[in-house]
Amino acid sequence: MELRARGWWLLCVAVALAACAHGDPASKSRSCGEVRHIYGTKGFSLSDVPQAEISGEHLRICPQGYTCCTSEMEENLANRSRAELETALLDSGRALQATLAAQLRGFDDHFQRLLNDSERALQEAFPGAFGELYVQNAKAFRDLYAELRLYYRGANLHLEETLAEFWARLLERLFRQLHGQPLLPDDYLDCLGKRAEPLRPFGEAPRELRLRATRAFVAARAFVQGLGVASDVVRKVAQVPLSPECSRAIMKLVYCAHCLGVPGAWPCPDYCRNVLKGCLANQADLDAEWRNLLDSMVLITDKFWGPTGAESVIGGVHLWLAEAISALQDNSDTLTAKVIQGCGNPKVNPQGPEPEEKRRRGKLVLPEKPPAGTLQKLVSEAKAQLRDAQDFWISLPGTLCSEKLAMSAASDDRCWNGVAKGRYLPEVMGDGLANQINNPEVEVDITKPDMTIRQQIMQLKTTTNRLRGAYDGNDVDFQDASDDGSGSGSGEGCPDDECGRRVGRKSSSSRTPLSHALPGLSEREGQKASATGRPQPCTRLLLLSGLPLVLSAARPRWR
């Protein structure tokens, strides 16, 4: 008798559970009315919605049982759920892209302004201070600033070589003019280069500018490029399509509860996280290299300060140029005598111009440098934002669940677990592709990583390597070239004596490509700017103080 009573009790419980799961006849209209409302708000035709629950044997995604969704409705809602998740992913990516783009614009504007202000100070102060020494060679100075801008914006230039060529071209013109010789034999120029190298006609300024400028420009360029790469990675990854398995899981997560007539049941938190971790498994694999990149960017901002920092050096290029030209004027007699002693007097061209008389040097007045408050604010904001973005990829599932997918506030008997109202029992999967092998909600093939995302992981690694090299003052793009002795960074080696004689006459094709241009500067634009902005051999002659001057830096190797 007791066993029979217990059997009836179990039967009653089963009937009650069935009624809760499928709804009794009195609740059919209410359940389909809710689906009708939701279906209509998504823009679909209400004529597709049945008036009362129907058998769910036709369902391919949702659990089969009494349902208010036809096959067409299930398909429409599945497509809509996929589109809504893709939109949510794009929105999350755009928010981060906007942050990175704002940082990039701020830093890029600041560094460009520093260089522009330096050039403006030079143009205002040098004519009165140095007279014809500057006036007749103003183009050489403009070309130097043009190449510094190209380098900063990603042109494939070797910065040390660019600076060495500037000094060499300038002094070559001076020597030719002072001796009335538009052209000098290569062997004489070679002798000049050898004699001038240990004499340092410009003093210590070229060496100091080389050491400081390479570190400052490399750091500034690498940092701004890092911002551009990070933004580009987010944009490309946000466009990666969702897998069919993910689309099915999202439909089941978002709309199947409505189809089965389970009103007011929002997805259980752990259920939602497992679905999104499976859908975004490849994206989570970006995490390690993404963190490395942002850590390196935060670290390199330390190189923006101090006497060798980007703030002081980029904004003070004209100060080193002024120091160099002053040293040249002060040492011209001694330098000329020693070079002529070793190389002889060049033959005077009777058709050449006459040297000018020595002119008194004007007073050099340079404007004071602006305070560094702007850069300090930019760096402070960037550090905070970059640190906040470090866990972007692994936090994305939780963020989307809580902000976009109306996840339940608690995991209890009242949330949707993918089958009915009730607790969600499976454990939450780890992050990344390899951890999804046992994901209960999304079938993930861990042997087939997404190739677009793998490419972006490699891009992050490359950029991090560039930033780490820049932190040590090295331009990674030219590291191999410097190590093998070519020094050009273009793959075009040449004998030392030939390079020494032909400085400043390299083919434009060897330095124009943009290896990793900043946003807004295409390769074609960089080539055009590099071709027009590169210093060309000057045919005009310079009169300097009426005294013979020396070509001490006629070779790129003098630095």
Coordinates of C-alpha atoms in Angstrom, one line a residue:
M1 CA 0.0 0.0 0.0
E2 CA 2.8 2.3 0.9
L3 CA 4.6 1.6 -2.4
R4 CA 1.4 2.3 -4.4
A5 CA 1.0 5.7 -2.7
R6 CA 4.5 6.6 -3.4
G7 CA 4.0 5.7 -7.1
W8 CA 1.0 7.9 -7.3
W9 CA 3.0 10.8 -5.7
L10 CA 5.8 10.4 -8.3
L11 CA 3.2 10.4 -11.1
C12 CA 1.7 13.6 -9.8
V13 CA 5.1 15.3 -9.6
A14 CA 5.8 14.2 -13.2
V15 CA 2.5 15.7 -14.4
A16 CA 3.2 18.9 -12.6
L17 CA 6.7 19.2 -14.0
A18 CA 5.3 18.6 -17.5
A19 CA 2.7 21.3 -17.0
C20 CA 5.4 23.7 -15.9
A21 CA 7.6 22.9 -18.9
H22 CA 5.0 22.9 -21.6
G23 CA 2.2 25.0 -20.2
D24 CA -1.4 24.0 -19.6
P25 CA -4.1 24.8 -22.2
A26 CA -5.0 27.9 -20.3
S27 CA -1.5 29.4 -20.8
K28 CA -1.1 28.7 -24.5
S29 CA -2.5 31.9 -25.6
R30 CA -0.5 33.9 -23.1
S31 CA 2.8 32.2 -24.2
C32 CA 2.2 32.7 -27.9
G33 CA 1.2 36.3 -27.2
E34 CA 4.6 37.0 -25.7
V35 CA 6.3 35.4 -28.7
R36 CA 4.0 37.4 -31.0
H37 CA 5.1 40.6 -29.3
I38 CA 8.8 39.8 -29.4
Y39 CA 8.6 38.6 -33.0
G40 CA 6.8 41.7 -34.1
T41 CA 9.4 44.0 -32.4
K42 CA 12.1 42.4 -34.5
G43 CA 10.3 43.4 -37.7
F44 CA 8.9 40.1 -38.7
S45 CA 5.4 39.4 -40.0
L46 CA 2.9 38.5 -37.2
S47 CA 1.1 36.2 -39.5
D48 CA 3.9 33.6 -39.0
V49 CA 3.1 33.3 -35.3
P50 CA 0.6 30.5 -34.5
Q51 CA -2.4 31.4 -32.2
A52 CA -1.7 28.5 -29.8
E53 CA 1.2 26.2 -29.1
I54 CA 2.0 23.5 -31.6
S55 CA 4.1 20.4 -31.6
G56 CA 7.8 21.2 -31.7
E57 CA 9.0 18.2 -33.7
H58 CA 10.0 20.5 -36.5
L59 CA 12.5 22.5 -34.3
R60 CA 16.1 22.1 -35.3
I61 CA 17.8 24.3 -32.7
C62 CA 15.4 24.7 -29.7
P63 CA 14.4 21.7 -27.5
Q64 CA 11.5 19.9 -29.1
G65 CA 8.3 20.2 -27.2
Y66 CA 5.2 22.3 -27.4
T67 CA 6.2 25.6 -29.0
C68 CA 4.9 28.8 -30.4
C69 CA 7.6 29.0 -33.1
T70 CA 7.3 27.5 -36.6
S71 CA 10.4 26.4 -38.6
E72 CA 10.4 29.7 -40.4
M73 CA 10.2 31.7 -37.1
E74 CA 13.1 29.6 -35.7
E75 CA 15.2 30.3 -38.7
N76 CA 14.4 34.1 -38.6
L77 CA 15.1 34.4 -34.9
A78 CA 18.4 32.4 -35.4
N79 CA 19.5 34.8 -38.1
R80 CA 18.5 37.8 -35.9
S81 CA 20.3 36.5 -32.8
R82 CA 23.5 36.0 -34.9
A83 CA 23.2 39.6 -36.3
E84 CA 22.6 41.0 -32.8
L85 CA 25.7 39.4 -31.5
E86 CA 27.8 40.5 -34.4
T87 CA 26.5 44.0 -33.9
A88 CA 27.3 43.8 -30.2
L89 CA 30.9 42.7 -31.1
L90 CA 31.2 45.5 -33.6
D91 CA 30.0 48.1 -31.0
S92 CA 32.4 46.8 -28.4
G93 CA 35.3 47.0 -30.9
R94 CA 34.3 50.5 -32.1
A95 CA 34.3 51.8 -28.6
L96 CA 37.9 50.6 -28.1
Q97 CA 38.9 51.7 -31.6
A98 CA 37.6 55.2 -30.8
T99 CA 39.7 55.3 -27.6
L100 CA 42.8 54.2 -29.4
A101 CA 42.2 56.6 -32.4
A102 CA 41.8 59.5 -30.0
Q103 CA 45.1 58.6 -28.4
L104 CA 46.8 58.3 -31.7
R105 CA 45.5 61.7 -32.9
G106 CA 46.6 63.4 -29.7
F107 CA 50.1 62.0 -29.7
D108 CA 50.6 62.4 -33.4
D109 CA 49.4 66.0 -33.3
H110 CA 51.8 66.7 -30.4
F111 CA 54.9 65.1 -32.0
Q112 CA 54.2 66.8 -35.3
R113 CA 53.7 70.1 -33.6
L114 CA 57.0 69.8 -31.8
L115 CA 58.8 69.2 -35.1
N116 CA 56.9 72.0 -36.8
D117 CA 57.7 74.5 -34.0
S118 CA 61.4 73.5 -34.2
E119 CA 61.5 74.2 -37.9
R120 CA 59.6 77.5 -37.5
A121 CA 62.1 78.6 -34.8
L122 CA 65.0 77.7 -37.1
Q123 CA 63.5 79.7 -40.0
E124 CA 62.9 82.8 -37.8
A125 CA 66.3 82.8 -36.0
F126 CA 68.9 81.4 -38.5
P127 CA 68.9 84.1 -41.2
G128 CA 69.8 86.8 -38.8
A129 CA 72.3 84.7 -36.9
F130 CA 74.1 82.9 -39.7
G131 CA 73.4 85.0 -42.8
E132 CA 74.3 83.3 -46.1
L133 CA 75.4 80.2 -44.3
Y134 CA 71.7 79.5 -43.8
V135 CA 70.0 81.5 -46.5
Q136 CA 71.7 79.9 -49.4
N137 CA 71.2 76.4 -47.9
A138 CA 67.7 76.9 -46.5
K139 CA 66.5 74.1 -48.7
A140 CA 68.9 71.6 -47.2
F141 CA 67.4 72.4 -43.7
R142 CA 63.9 72.1 -45.1
D143 CA 64.7 68.8 -46.6
L144 CA 66.2 67.5 -43.3
Y145 CA 62.9 68.3 -41.5
A146 CA 60.9 66.7 -44.4
E147 CA 62.9 63.5 -44.0
L148 CA 62.5 63.5 -40.2
R149 CA 58.7 63.8 -40.8
L150 CA 58.8 60.9 -43.2
Y151 CA 60.7 58.7 -40.8
Y152 CA 58.4 59.5 -38.0
R153 CA 55.4 58.7 -40.2
G154 CA 56.8 55.3 -41.2
A155 CA 58.9 55.8 -44.3
N156 CA 61.6 53.2 -44.8
L157 CA 64.5 55.5 -43.9
H158 CA 67.6 54.8 -41.9
L159 CA 67.7 57.8 -39.5
E160 CA 71.4 57.7 -38.7
E161 CA 72.2 57.6 -42.4
T162 CA 69.8 60.5 -43.1
L163 CA 71.5 62.7 -40.5
A164 CA 75.0 61.8 -41.7
E165 CA 74.0 62.6 -45.3
F166 CA 72.7 66.0 -44.2
W167 CA 76.0 67.0 -42.7
A168 CA 77.9 65.6 -45.6
R169 CA 75.9 67.4 -48.3
L170 CA 76.0 70.7 -46.4
L171 CA 79.8 70.6 -46.0
E172 CA 80.4 69.5 -49.5
R173 CA 78.5 72.5 -50.8
L174 CA 80.5 74.8 -48.5
F175 CA 83.8 73.5 -49.7
R176 CA 82.9 73.7 -53.3
Q177 CA 81.7 77.2 -53.1
L178 CA 84.6 78.5 -51.1
H179 CA 87.0 77.2 -53.8
G180 CA 84.9 78.3 -56.7
Q181 CA 84.5 74.7 -57.8
P182 CA 81.0 73.5 -58.9
L183 CA 82.6 70.0 -59.2
L184 CA 85.5 68.4 -57.4
P185 CA 87.2 65.1 -58.3
D186 CA 86.0 62.0 -56.4
D187 CA 89.6 61.4 -55.1
Y188 CA 89.7 64.8 -53.6
L189 CA 86.3 64.4 -52.0
D190 CA 87.5 61.1 -50.6
C191 CA 90.6 62.7 -49.2
L192 CA 88.5 65.4 -47.6
G193 CA 86.3 62.9 -46.0
K194 CA 89.2 61.0 -44.5
R195 CA 90.9 64.2 -43.2
A196 CA 87.7 65.8 -41.9
E197 CA 86.4 62.8 -40.1
P198 CA 88.6 63.1 -37.0
L199 CA 88.5 66.9 -37.0
R200 CA 84.8 67.2 -36.2
P201 CA 84.1 70.4 -38.0
F202 CA 80.6 70.7 -36.5
G203 CA 81.8 69.9 -33.0
E204 CA 79.9 67.4 -30.9
A205 CA 76.5 68.4 -32.2
P206 CA 76.2 65.9 -35.0
R207 CA 77.1 63.0 -32.7
E208 CA 74.8 64.2 -29.9
L209 CA 71.9 64.8 -32.3
R210 CA 72.4 61.3 -33.8
L211 CA 72.4 59.6 -30.5
R212 CA 69.4 61.5 -29.1
A213 CA 67.4 61.8 -32.3
T214 CA 67.5 58.1 -33.1
R215 CA 66.3 57.2 -29.6
A216 CA 63.6 59.9 -29.5
F217 CA 62.2 59.5 -33.0
V218 CA 62.3 55.6 -32.7
A219 CA 60.4 55.8 -29.4
A220 CA 57.8 58.3 -30.7
R221 CA 57.3 56.5 -34.0
A222 CA 57.0 53.0 -32.4
F223 CA 54.5 54.2 -29.8
V224 CA 52.2 55.9 -32.3
Q225 CA 52.5 53.0 -34.7
G226 CA 51.5 50.7 -31.8
L227 CA 48.3 52.6 -31.3
G228 CA 47.6 52.3 -34.9
V229 CA 48.3 48.5 -35.0
A230 CA 46.1 47.9 -31.9
S231 CA 43.2 49.8 -33.4
D232 CA 43.6 47.9 -36.7
V233 CA 43.7 44.5 -34.9
V234 CA 40.4 45.3 -33.1
R235 CA 38.8 46.4 -36.4
K236 CA 39.8 43.2 -38.3
V237 CA 39.0 40.8 -35.5
A238 CA 35.5 42.4 -35.0
Q239 CA 34.8 41.4 -38.6
V240 CA 35.6 37.7 -38.2
P241 CA 32.3 35.9 -38.9
L242 CA 30.6 33.7 -36.3
S243 CA 30.7 29.9 -36.9
P244 CA 27.4 28.0 -37.6
E245 CA 27.8 26.2 -34.3
C246 CA 28.0 29.6 -32.5
S247 CA 24.9 30.8 -34.3
R248 CA 22.9 27.8 -33.2
A249 CA 24.1 28.3 -29.6
I250 CA 23.2 32.0 -29.6
M251 CA 19.7 31.3 -30.9
K252 CA 19.2 28.7 -28.1
L253 CA 20.5 31.2 -25.5
V254 CA 18.4 34.2 -26.5
Y255 CA 15.2 33.1 -28.1
C256 CA 14.4 29.4 -27.5
A257 CA 12.9 30.2 -24.0
H258 CA 10.3 32.4 -25.8
C259 CA 9.6 29.7 -28.4
L260 CA 9.0 27.2 -25.6
G261 CA 6.7 29.5 -23.7
V262 CA 8.9 30.2 -20.7
P263 CA 8.2 33.9 -20.1
G264 CA 10.5 36.1 -18.1
A265 CA 13.4 33.6 -18.0
W266 CA 16.7 35.3 -18.8
P267 CA 19.8 33.2 -19.5
C268 CA 21.7 31.8 -16.5
P269 CA 25.0 33.7 -16.1
D270 CA 27.2 30.6 -16.4
Y271 CA 25.2 29.3 -19.4
C272 CA 25.7 32.6 -21.2
R273 CA 29.4 32.7 -20.4
N274 CA 29.9 29.2 -21.8
V275 CA 28.1 30.1 -25.0
L276 CA 30.2 33.3 -25.5
K277 CA 33.4 31.6 -24.5
G278 CA 32.8 29.0 -27.2
C279 CA 31.8 31.6 -29.8
L280 CA 34.8 33.8 -29.0
A281 CA 37.4 31.1 -28.3
N282 CA 39.7 32.3 -31.1
Q283 CA 39.4 36.0 -30.0
A284 CA 40.5 35.0 -26.5
D285 CA 43.7 33.6 -27.9
L286 CA 44.7 37.2 -28.7
D287 CA 45.0 37.9 -24.9
A288 CA 48.7 37.1 -24.3
E289 CA 50.1 39.1 -27.2
W290 CA 47.6 41.9 -26.7
R291 CA 48.8 42.3 -23.1
N292 CA 52.4 42.2 -24.3
L293 CA 51.8 45.0 -26.8
L294 CA 50.0 47.3 -24.3
D295 CA 52.6 46.6 -21.6
S296 CA 55.3 47.6 -24.1
M297 CA 53.5 50.8 -25.1
V298 CA 53.0 51.8 -21.4
L299 CA 56.7 51.1 -20.8
I300 CA 58.0 53.1 -23.8
T301 CA 56.3 56.3 -22.6
D302 CA 59.2 56.5 -20.1
K303 CA 61.3 57.5 -23.1
F304 CA 59.4 60.7 -23.7
W305 CA 61.0 62.5 -20.8
G306 CA 64.4 63.9 -19.9
P307 CA 67.2 65.4 -22.0
T308 CA 67.2 62.4 -24.4
G309 CA 63.4 62.1 -24.4
A310 CA 61.1 62.7 -27.4
E311 CA 59.7 65.9 -25.9
S312 CA 63.1 67.6 -25.7
V313 CA 64.8 66.2 -28.8
I314 CA 62.0 66.4 -31.4
G315 CA 61.2 69.9 -30.2
G316 CA 64.9 70.9 -30.1
V317 CA 66.4 69.8 -33.4
H318 CA 67.1 73.4 -34.3
L319 CA 69.1 73.8 -31.1
W320 CA 71.6 71.1 -32.2
L321 CA 71.7 72.6 -35.7
A322 CA 72.5 76.0 -34.3
E323 CA 75.3 74.6 -32.1
A324 CA 76.8 72.7 -35.1
I325 CA 76.9 75.8 -37.4
S326 CA 78.3 77.9 -34.6
A327 CA 81.1 75.4 -34.1
L328 CA 81.8 75.3 -37.8
Q329 CA 82.2 79.1 -37.9
D330 CA 84.5 79.1 -34.9
N331 CA 86.8 76.3 -36.2
S332 CA 86.9 77.1 -39.9
D333 CA 90.5 78.4 -40.0
T334 CA 92.0 75.4 -38.2
L335 CA 89.9 72.9 -40.1
T336 CA 90.7 74.5 -43.5
A337 CA 94.5 74.5 -42.9
K338 CA 94.6 70.9 -41.8
V339 CA 92.6 69.6 -44.7
I340 CA 94.5 71.6 -47.3
Q341 CA 97.8 70.4 -45.7
G342 CA 96.7 66.8 -46.2
C343 CA 94.8 67.0 -49.5
G344 CA 96.3 70.1 -51.2
N345 CA 94.6 73.1 -52.6
P346 CA 91.8 72.3 -55.1
K347 CA 92.4 73.9 -58.5
V348 CA 90.5 77.1 -58.8
N349 CA 88.0 77.4 -61.5
P350 CA 88.5 80.8 -63.2
Q351 CA 84.8 80.8 -64.2
G352 CA 83.7 80.2 -60.6
P353 CA 82.3 82.8 -58.3
E354 CA 84.5 84.9 -56.0
P355 CA 84.5 84.2 -52.2
E356 CA 82.6 86.8 -50.2
E357 CA 84.2 88.8 -47.4
K358 CA 83.7 87.6 -43.9
R359 CA 80.6 88.9 -42.3
R360 CA 79.9 89.4 -38.6
R361 CA 77.7 86.7 -37.1
G362 CA 74.4 87.9 -35.8
K363 CA 73.1 87.1 -32.4
L364 CA 71.2 83.8 -32.2
V365 CA 67.9 84.3 -30.4
L366 CA 65.8 81.1 -30.0
P367 CA 62.3 81.0 -28.5
E368 CA 61.8 79.3 -25.2
K369 CA 60.4 75.8 -25.4
P370 CA 56.8 75.4 -24.3
P371 CA 56.0 73.5 -21.1
A372 CA 55.6 69.8 -21.2
G373 CA 52.1 69.7 -19.7
T374 CA 50.4 68.6 -22.9
L375 CA 52.5 65.5 -23.2
Q376 CA 52.2 64.7 -19.5
K377 CA 48.4 64.8 -19.8
L378 CA 48.4 62.6 -22.9
V379 CA 50.7 60.0 -21.4
S380 CA 48.7 59.9 -18.1
E381 CA 45.4 59.3 -19.9
A382 CA 46.9 56.8 -22.3
K383 CA 48.5 54.7 -19.5
A384 CA 45.1 54.5 -17.7
Q385 CA 43.2 53.6 -20.9
L386 CA 45.7 51.1 -22.1
R387 CA 45.7 49.3 -18.7
D388 CA 41.9 49.2 -18.8
A389 CA 42.0 47.6 -22.2
Q390 CA 44.4 44.9 -21.3
D391 CA 41.8 42.3 -20.5
F392 CA 39.5 43.3 -23.4
W393 CA 39.5 39.9 -25.2
I394 CA 39.1 37.6 -22.3
S395 CA 36.5 39.9 -20.6
L396 CA 34.4 40.2 -23.8
P397 CA 32.1 37.2 -23.1
G398 CA 31.3 38.4 -19.6
T399 CA 30.8 42.0 -20.8
L400 CA 28.5 40.9 -23.6
C401 CA 26.5 38.7 -21.3
S402 CA 25.9 41.4 -18.8
E403 CA 25.5 44.4 -21.1
K404 CA 24.0 43.0 -24.3
L405 CA 22.2 39.7 -23.8
A406 CA 20.0 40.5 -20.8
M407 CA 21.6 37.9 -18.6
S408 CA 19.9 36.9 -15.4
A409 CA 21.1 38.5 -12.3
A410 CA 21.6 35.2 -10.5
S411 CA 22.1 31.6 -11.3
D412 CA 19.0 30.0 -9.6
D413 CA 15.9 28.1 -10.4
R414 CA 14.3 31.0 -12.3
C415 CA 16.9 31.5 -15.1
W416 CA 17.0 29.8 -18.5
N417 CA 19.5 27.0 -18.7
G418 CA 19.0 26.1 -22.4
V419 CA 16.4 23.5 -21.7
A420 CA 13.9 24.9 -19.2
K421 CA 13.8 27.2 -16.1
G422 CA 16.3 25.9 -13.7
R423 CA 19.8 26.0 -12.4
Y424 CA 22.7 25.7 -14.8
L425 CA 25.0 22.9 -13.6
P426 CA 27.9 22.6 -16.0
E427 CA 31.1 24.3 -15.1
V428 CA 32.3 27.4 -16.9
M429 CA 35.0 26.8 -19.5
G430 CA 38.4 28.5 -19.5
D431 CA 39.5 31.1 -22.0
G432 CA 40.9 30.4 -25.4
L433 CA 40.5 27.8 -28.1
A434 CA 42.2 24.9 -26.4
N435 CA 39.9 25.1 -23.3
Q436 CA 36.7 24.6 -25.4
I437 CA 37.3 20.9 -26.1
N438 CA 34.5 20.0 -23.6
N439 CA 32.3 23.1 -24.0
P440 CA 28.7 21.8 -23.4
E441 CA 27.1 24.6 -25.4
V442 CA 29.2 25.2 -28.5
E443 CA 30.9 22.6 -30.6
V444 CA 34.4 24.0 -31.2
D445 CA 37.0 22.3 -33.4
I446 CA 40.2 23.2 -31.5
T447 CA 42.3 21.9 -34.3
K448 CA 41.2 24.6 -36.7
P449 CA 42.1 28.1 -35.4
D450 CA 40.8 31.1 -37.3
M451 CA 43.5 32.3 -39.8
T452 CA 42.6 35.9 -39.6
I453 CA 43.0 36.0 -35.9
R454 CA 46.3 34.0 -36.1
Q455 CA 47.6 36.7 -38.5
Q456 CA 46.6 39.4 -36.1
I457 CA 48.5 37.6 -33.3
M458 CA 51.6 37.6 -35.4
Q459 CA 51.1 41.4 -36.1
L460 CA 50.9 42.0 -32.4
K461 CA 54.1 40.0 -31.8
T462 CA 55.9 42.0 -34.6
T463 CA 54.8 45.3 -33.2
T464 CA 55.7 44.4 -29.6
N465 CA 59.2 43.4 -30.8
R466 CA 59.5 46.8 -32.5
L467 CA 58.5 48.6 -29.3
R468 CA 60.9 46.6 -27.2
G469 CA 63.7 47.4 -29.6
A470 CA 62.7 51.1 -29.5
Y471 CA 62.8 51.1 -25.8
D472 CA 66.5 50.2 -26.1
G473 CA 67.0 52.9 -28.7
N474 CA 67.1 50.5 -31.7
D475 CA 65.2 50.6 -34.9
V476 CA 64.3 46.9 -35.3
D477 CA 63.6 47.4 -39.0
F478 CA 67.3 48.3 -39.6
Q479 CA 68.9 46.2 -36.9
D480 CA 70.1 43.4 -39.3
A481 CA 71.3 45.9 -41.8
S482 CA 73.4 47.7 -39.2
D483 CA 74.8 44.4 -37.9
D484 CA 76.0 43.3 -41.3
G485 CA 77.8 46.6 -41.9
S486 CA 75.7 47.8 -44.8
G487 CA 74.1 50.6 -42.7
S488 CA 71.6 51.4 -45.4
G489 CA 68.6 49.4 -44.2
S490 CA 67.6 49.0 -47.9
G491 CA 69.5 45.8 -48.8
E492 CA 71.8 47.8 -51.1
G493 CA 75.3 47.3 -49.9
C494 CA 78.2 49.3 -51.4
P495 CA 82.0 49.5 -50.8
D496 CA 83.1 52.0 -48.1
D497 CA 85.0 54.2 -50.5
E498 CA 82.2 54.3 -53.0
C499 CA 79.6 55.1 -50.4
G500 CA 81.9 57.9 -49.1
R501 CA 82.2 59.5 -52.5
R502 CA 78.6 59.2 -53.5
V503 CA 76.9 60.2 -50.3
G504 CA 73.6 61.9 -50.9
R505 CA 73.2 60.4 -54.4
K506 CA 71.4 57.2 -53.6
S507 CA 68.6 56.1 -55.8
S508 CA 65.2 57.2 -54.6
S509 CA 64.0 53.6 -54.9
S510 CA 66.2 52.5 -52.0
R511 CA 64.4 54.5 -49.3
T512 CA 60.9 55.3 -50.3
P513 CA 58.7 52.3 -49.3
L514 CA 56.7 52.7 -46.1
S515 CA 57.5 49.7 -43.9
H516 CA 54.7 50.4 -41.4
A517 CA 53.2 53.7 -42.2
L518 CA 51.0 55.6 -39.7
P519 CA 47.2 55.8 -40.5
G520 CA 46.5 58.5 -43.0
L521 CA 49.8 58.1 -44.9
S522 CA 49.6 55.6 -47.8
E523 CA 52.7 54.1 -49.4
R524 CA 52.1 56.1 -52.6
E525 CA 51.9 59.3 -50.6
G526 CA 55.1 58.4 -48.7
Q527 CA 56.9 57.7 -51.9
K528 CA 55.8 61.0 -53.4
A529 CA 56.7 63.0 -50.3
S530 CA 60.0 61.2 -49.9
A531 CA 60.9 61.9 -53.6
T532 CA 60.1 65.5 -53.4
G533 CA 61.4 66.1 -49.9
R534 CA 64.8 64.4 -50.2
P535 CA 67.7 66.8 -50.3
Q536 CA 69.2 67.1 -53.8
P537 CA 72.7 68.1 -54.8
C538 CA 72.8 71.9 -54.7
T539 CA 74.3 73.8 -57.6
R540 CA 74.3 77.1 -55.9
L541 CA 77.4 78.1 -54.0
L542 CA 77.6 79.3 -50.4
L543 CA 79.7 82.1 -49.1
L544 CA 80.7 81.6 -45.5
S545 CA 82.6 84.3 -43.6
G546 CA 85.1 84.7 -46.4
L547 CA 87.2 81.8 -45.0
P548 CA 87.9 78.4 -46.5
L549 CA 85.8 75.7 -44.9
V550 CA 86.3 72.0 -44.6
L551 CA 84.3 69.1 -45.6
S552 CA 84.7 66.9 -42.6
A553 CA 81.6 64.8 -42.9
A554 CA 81.6 63.8 -46.5
R555 CA 80.9 60.2 -45.7
P556 CA 77.9 58.6 -44.1
R557 CA 80.2 56.7 -41.7
W558 CA 81.2 60.0 -40.0
R559 CA 78.8 60.2 -37.2

